[in-house]
């Protein structure tokens, strides 16, 4: 099995095909482990470690979402990383689960997973990195603005694809 296929498979099964963002986050942890002296130095060896990733990650068939996982694996293997995961997070678990350990310093929640570093004195809980939704203010009919005209001209700032972001070297 190729390194690319191992990466695609771990991102596919561990992110539950939730989003490219979640897949890149999982791929970032795998690459962080590959560069760590505490783990094997190949993607397939890291993904194949016993009890580290979802059962069957290297053997179950992939279905819908496979193409996204393969495209995203290519991006990660070419250097794309999840900026929230950073270069030190080596662990993740399903978001919302809690464990009785006191060394889990959470860095981001992405794609349904909570990513963390192990530290002696962690300073961030899972709740602290959970994205919060701001309440939407409700306008009364008196204060609600009326739309008089809608511009048909596109925004001055063009949308960027993930490929454009990667080429520019920006984090996403």
Short mmCIF file of C-alpha atoms in Angstrom, two decimals:
data_model
loop_
_atom_site.label_atom_id
_atom_site.label_comp_id
_atom_site.label_asym_id
_atom_site.label_seq_id
_atom_site.Cartn_x
_atom_site.Cartn_y
_atom_site.Cartn_z
CA UNK A 1 0.00 0.00 0.00
CA UNK A 2 1.39 3.42 -0.92
CA UNK A 3 2.00 6.24 1.55
CA UNK A 4 -0.64 8.26 -0.33
CA UNK A 5 -3.25 5.53 0.08
CA UNK A 6 -2.47 5.18 3.80
CA UNK A 7 -2.93 8.95 4.23
CA UNK A 8 -6.18 9.00 2.25
CA UNK A 9 -7.56 6.08 4.25
CA UNK A 10 -6.76 7.51 7.68
CA UNK A 11 -8.29 10.88 6.73
CA UNK A 12 -11.36 9.16 5.25
CA UNK A 13 -12.10 6.98 8.28
CA UNK A 14 -10.98 9.29 11.08
CA UNK A 15 -12.70 12.45 9.87
CA UNK A 16 -15.91 10.59 9.03
CA UNK A 17 -15.70 12.31 5.65
CA UNK A 18 -17.01 15.39 7.42
CA UNK A 19 -15.05 18.05 5.55
CA UNK A 20 -11.76 18.84 3.89
CA UNK A 21 -10.89 20.89 6.98
CA UNK A 22 -11.35 17.83 9.21
CA UNK A 23 -9.34 15.66 6.83
CA UNK A 24 -6.44 18.14 6.73
CA UNK A 25 -6.48 18.25 10.55
CA UNK A 26 -6.19 14.44 10.76
CA UNK A 27 -3.47 14.46 8.09
CA UNK A 28 -1.57 17.11 10.05
CA UNK A 29 -1.49 14.87 13.15
CA UNK A 30 -0.23 11.96 11.04
CA UNK A 31 2.55 14.13 9.57
CA UNK A 32 3.40 15.47 13.06
CA UNK A 33 3.80 11.87 14.20
CA UNK A 34 5.96 10.96 11.20
CA UNK A 35 8.41 13.75 12.09
CA UNK A 36 8.37 12.89 15.83
CA UNK A 37 11.05 10.58 17.20
CA UNK A 38 8.34 8.88 19.30
CA UNK A 39 6.59 7.37 16.26
CA UNK A 40 7.58 5.47 13.11
CA UNK A 41 8.99 7.55 10.27
CA UNK A 42 6.54 6.60 7.52
CA UNK A 43 2.86 7.39 7.02
CA UNK A 44 1.81 3.74 6.64
CA UNK A 45 3.74 2.71 9.75
CA UNK A 46 2.10 5.50 11.80
CA UNK A 47 -1.38 4.72 10.48
CA UNK A 48 -0.86 0.99 10.97
CA UNK A 49 0.14 1.23 14.65
CA UNK A 50 -2.09 -0.93 16.80
CA UNK A 51 -4.87 0.84 18.71
CA UNK A 52 -3.98 4.28 17.37
CA UNK A 53 -6.58 4.78 14.65
CA UNK A 54 -9.99 3.40 13.71
CA UNK A 55 -10.17 -0.40 13.41
CA UNK A 56 -9.89 -1.47 9.77
CA UNK A 57 -8.46 1.88 8.64
CA UNK A 58 -6.08 0.08 6.27
CA UNK A 59 -8.46 -2.67 5.18
CA UNK A 60 -12.10 -1.54 5.06
CA UNK A 61 -13.52 -0.49 1.69
CA UNK A 62 -13.98 3.23 1.09
CA UNK A 63 -17.09 4.55 -0.67
CA UNK A 64 -18.59 8.05 -0.95
CA UNK A 65 -16.00 10.64 0.00
CA UNK A 66 -13.05 8.64 -1.29
CA UNK A 67 -12.22 11.19 -4.00
CA UNK A 68 -12.14 14.04 -1.48
CA UNK A 69 -9.86 11.99 0.79
CA UNK A 70 -7.51 11.21 -2.10
CA UNK A 71 -7.34 14.86 -3.23
CA UNK A 72 -6.82 16.03 0.34
CA UNK A 73 -4.11 13.41 0.94
CA UNK A 74 -2.23 14.81 -2.04
CA UNK A 75 -2.43 18.31 -0.58
CA UNK A 76 -1.22 17.21 2.86
CA UNK A 77 1.63 15.21 1.37
CA UNK A 78 2.62 18.32 -0.60
CA UNK A 79 2.80 20.37 2.58
CA UNK A 80 -0.71 21.59 3.43
CA UNK A 81 -1.25 21.68 7.20
CA UNK A 82 -4.11 22.69 9.48
CA UNK A 83 -2.99 25.89 11.21
CA UNK A 84 -5.14 25.18 14.28
CA UNK A 85 -3.56 21.77 14.85
CA UNK A 86 -0.08 23.23 14.61
CA UNK A 87 3.16 21.28 14.65
CA UNK A 88 2.97 19.83 18.18
CA UNK A 89 -0.43 18.13 18.38
CA UNK A 90 -0.01 14.37 18.08
CA UNK A 91 -3.43 13.27 19.30
CA UNK A 92 -7.16 13.63 18.70
CA UNK A 93 -10.42 12.00 19.67
CA UNK A 94 -14.09 12.46 18.87
CA UNK A 95 -15.14 15.94 19.96
CA UNK A 96 -17.40 16.01 22.98
CA UNK A 97 -15.90 12.96 24.66
CA UNK A 98 -14.14 13.61 27.94
CA UNK A 99 -11.39 11.63 29.60
CA UNK A 100 -10.07 11.61 33.17
CA UNK A 101 -6.55 12.63 32.16
CA UNK A 102 -5.05 15.93 33.28
CA UNK A 103 -2.46 16.30 30.52
CA UNK A 104 -4.64 17.09 27.50
CA UNK A 105 -4.05 20.60 26.14
CA UNK A 106 -6.64 21.13 23.40
CA UNK A 107 -5.70 23.23 20.39
CA UNK A 108 -8.65 23.01 17.99
CA UNK A 109 -11.83 21.18 17.12
CA UNK A 110 -12.17 20.33 13.42
CA UNK A 111 -14.18 17.81 11.46
CA UNK A 112 -15.83 16.37 14.55
CA UNK A 113 -12.54 15.72 16.36
CA UNK A 114 -10.80 17.46 19.25
CA UNK A 115 -7.04 17.82 18.65
CA UNK A 116 -4.62 18.11 21.54
CA UNK A 117 -1.07 18.05 22.81
CA UNK A 118 -0.03 16.17 25.93
CA UNK A 119 1.42 18.61 28.49
CA UNK A 120 2.26 18.52 32.17
CA UNK A 121 0.14 21.59 32.90
CA UNK A 122 -2.49 21.94 30.19
CA UNK A 123 -4.16 25.33 30.03
CA UNK A 124 -7.00 24.78 27.54
CA UNK A 125 -9.96 22.48 27.88
CA UNK A 126 -12.03 21.17 25.02
CA UNK A 127 -14.76 23.66 25.86
CA UNK A 128 -12.27 26.51 25.54
CA UNK A 129 -11.45 25.67 21.89
CA UNK A 130 -14.99 24.81 20.82
CA UNK A 131 -16.14 27.40 18.30
CA UNK A 132 -18.87 29.50 19.81
CA UNK A 133 -21.74 30.85 17.83
CA UNK A 134 -22.58 34.45 18.46
CA UNK A 135 -26.26 35.04 19.07
CA UNK A 136 -27.96 36.62 16.11
CA UNK A 137 -29.59 39.89 17.16
CA UNK A 138 -33.26 39.97 16.33
CA UNK A 139 -34.50 43.19 14.88
CA UNK A 140 -37.97 44.46 15.56
CA UNK A 141 -40.05 45.53 12.54
CA UNK A 142 -39.39 49.16 13.50
CA UNK A 143 -35.60 48.83 13.61
CA UNK A 144 -35.20 46.31 10.80
CA UNK A 145 -33.44 47.96 7.85
CA UNK A 146 -35.16 47.94 4.50
CA UNK A 147 -33.29 46.85 1.41
CA UNK A 148 -33.60 49.52 -1.23
CA UNK A 149 -31.34 48.07 -3.92
CA UNK A 150 -29.05 45.10 -4.37
CA UNK A 151 -25.79 45.43 -6.21
CA UNK A 152 -25.20 42.90 -8.98
CA UNK A 153 -21.45 43.54 -9.09
CA UNK A 154 -19.25 40.81 -7.60
CA UNK A 155 -17.21 41.41 -4.50
CA UNK A 156 -13.87 43.14 -4.95
CA UNK A 157 -12.14 40.24 -3.16
CA UNK A 158 -12.24 37.08 -5.32
CA UNK A 159 -12.85 33.73 -3.69
CA UNK A 160 -9.77 31.51 -3.42
CA UNK A 161 -9.72 27.77 -3.90
CA UNK A 162 -7.78 25.56 -1.53
CA UNK A 163 -5.22 25.11 -4.31
CA UNK A 164 -4.74 28.88 -4.52
CA UNK A 165 -4.29 29.09 -0.77
CA UNK A 166 -1.71 26.29 -0.77
CA UNK A 167 0.19 27.87 -3.66
CA UNK A 168 0.26 31.19 -1.87
CA UNK A 169 1.70 29.53 1.23
CA UNK A 170 -1.10 30.81 3.45
CA UNK A 171 -2.58 28.71 6.24
CA UNK A 172 -6.26 27.87 6.22
#
